Amino acid sequence: MICSLDELRRKEVIDLKTGERLGFIDDIEVDIKSGAAERFIIYGGARFFGIFGKEDDVTVKCSDIRVVGREVILVERSDGNIDTLSPKNDG
């Protein structure tokens, strides 16, 4: 099955171990040398209308994806923890 990034962005990502809804895919990390997708990035949501900043971004390794369905992507992360990318500090 081949999916475009546009198609993947419409699917909700759910962790199989915890049942947690991680969100929707917003971006992708690609290995420039091989051209292979490495990770999908789910941007963190705003906290209290953006007044208190935003939550950390969540990354999902492509190797952790178990099922790509019509409406959801089921992942089983090997370490059981959420990989997060902290928001960049501009100052």
Coordinates of C-alpha atoms in Angstrom, one line a residue:
M1 CA 0.0 0.0 0.0
I2 CA 1.4 3.4 -1.0
C3 CA 0.1 6.5 0.7
S4 CA 1.0 10.1 0.1
L5 CA 1.8 12.5 3.0
D6 CA -1.5 14.3 2.2
E7 CA -3.4 11.0 2.8
L8 CA -1.4 10.2 5.9
R9 CA -2.2 13.6 7.4
R10 CA -5.9 12.8 7.4
K11 CA -5.4 9.6 9.6
E12 CA -5.4 9.8 13.4
V13 CA -2.4 8.1 15.1
I14 CA -3.3 5.8 18.1
D15 CA -0.9 4.0 20.4
L16 CA -1.8 0.3 20.7
K17 CA -0.3 -0.1 24.1
T18 CA -2.0 2.8 25.9
G19 CA -4.9 3.4 23.6
E20 CA -3.9 7.1 23.6
R21 CA -4.8 9.3 20.7
L22 CA -1.5 10.9 19.7
G23 CA -3.0 13.3 17.0
F24 CA -2.7 13.7 13.3
I25 CA 0.6 13.6 11.3
D26 CA 1.8 17.1 10.6
D27 CA 5.3 16.6 9.2
I28 CA 7.9 13.9 8.2
E29 CA 11.6 13.4 8.8
V30 CA 13.4 12.0 5.7
D31 CA 16.9 10.6 5.5
I32 CA 18.4 12.6 2.7
K33 CA 20.9 10.0 1.6
S34 CA 18.5 7.1 1.3
G35 CA 15.3 9.0 0.7
A36 CA 13.5 6.9 3.2
A37 CA 11.0 8.3 5.7
E38 CA 12.5 8.0 9.3
R39 CA 9.8 9.5 11.6
F40 CA 6.4 11.2 11.5
I41 CA 5.9 14.3 13.6
I42 CA 2.7 15.3 15.4
Y43 CA 2.8 18.9 16.5
G44 CA 1.8 19.6 20.1
G45 CA -1.5 21.5 20.7
A46 CA -1.9 24.9 22.3
R47 CA -2.3 25.0 26.0
F48 CA -5.2 27.2 27.2
F49 CA -5.7 29.1 24.0
G50 CA -2.0 29.5 23.5
I51 CA -1.5 31.6 26.6
F52 CA 0.6 28.9 28.3
G53 CA 2.6 28.0 25.2
K54 CA 2.1 24.6 23.5
E55 CA 2.6 20.9 24.3
D56 CA 5.7 19.1 23.1
D57 CA 5.7 17.6 19.6
V58 CA 5.4 13.8 19.4
T59 CA 7.6 11.8 17.0
V60 CA 6.7 8.3 15.8
K61 CA 9.3 6.1 14.2
C62 CA 8.2 4.4 10.9
S63 CA 9.4 1.1 12.3
D64 CA 6.8 1.4 15.1
I65 CA 3.8 1.6 12.7
R66 CA 1.8 -1.7 12.9
V67 CA -1.3 -0.9 10.8
V68 CA -2.3 1.8 8.4
G69 CA -6.1 1.7 8.1
R70 CA -8.6 3.8 6.2
E71 CA -9.0 6.3 9.1
V72 CA -6.3 5.5 11.7
I73 CA -2.7 4.6 12.0
L74 CA -1.9 2.2 14.9
V75 CA 1.6 2.4 16.4
E76 CA 3.3 0.3 19.0
R77 CA 6.3 2.1 20.3
S78 CA 9.1 -0.2 21.5
D79 CA 10.1 1.9 24.5
G80 CA 6.6 2.6 25.6
N81 CA 7.4 6.2 26.1
I82 CA 6.4 9.1 23.9
D83 CA 9.3 10.6 22.0
T84 CA 8.9 14.3 22.2
L85 CA 10.6 17.2 20.6
S86 CA 10.7 20.2 22.8
P87 CA 9.5 23.5 21.3
K88 CA 12.5 25.6 20.2
N89 CA 13.5 28.5 22.4
D90 CA 14.0 31.7 20.3
G91 CA 15.6 33.7 23.1

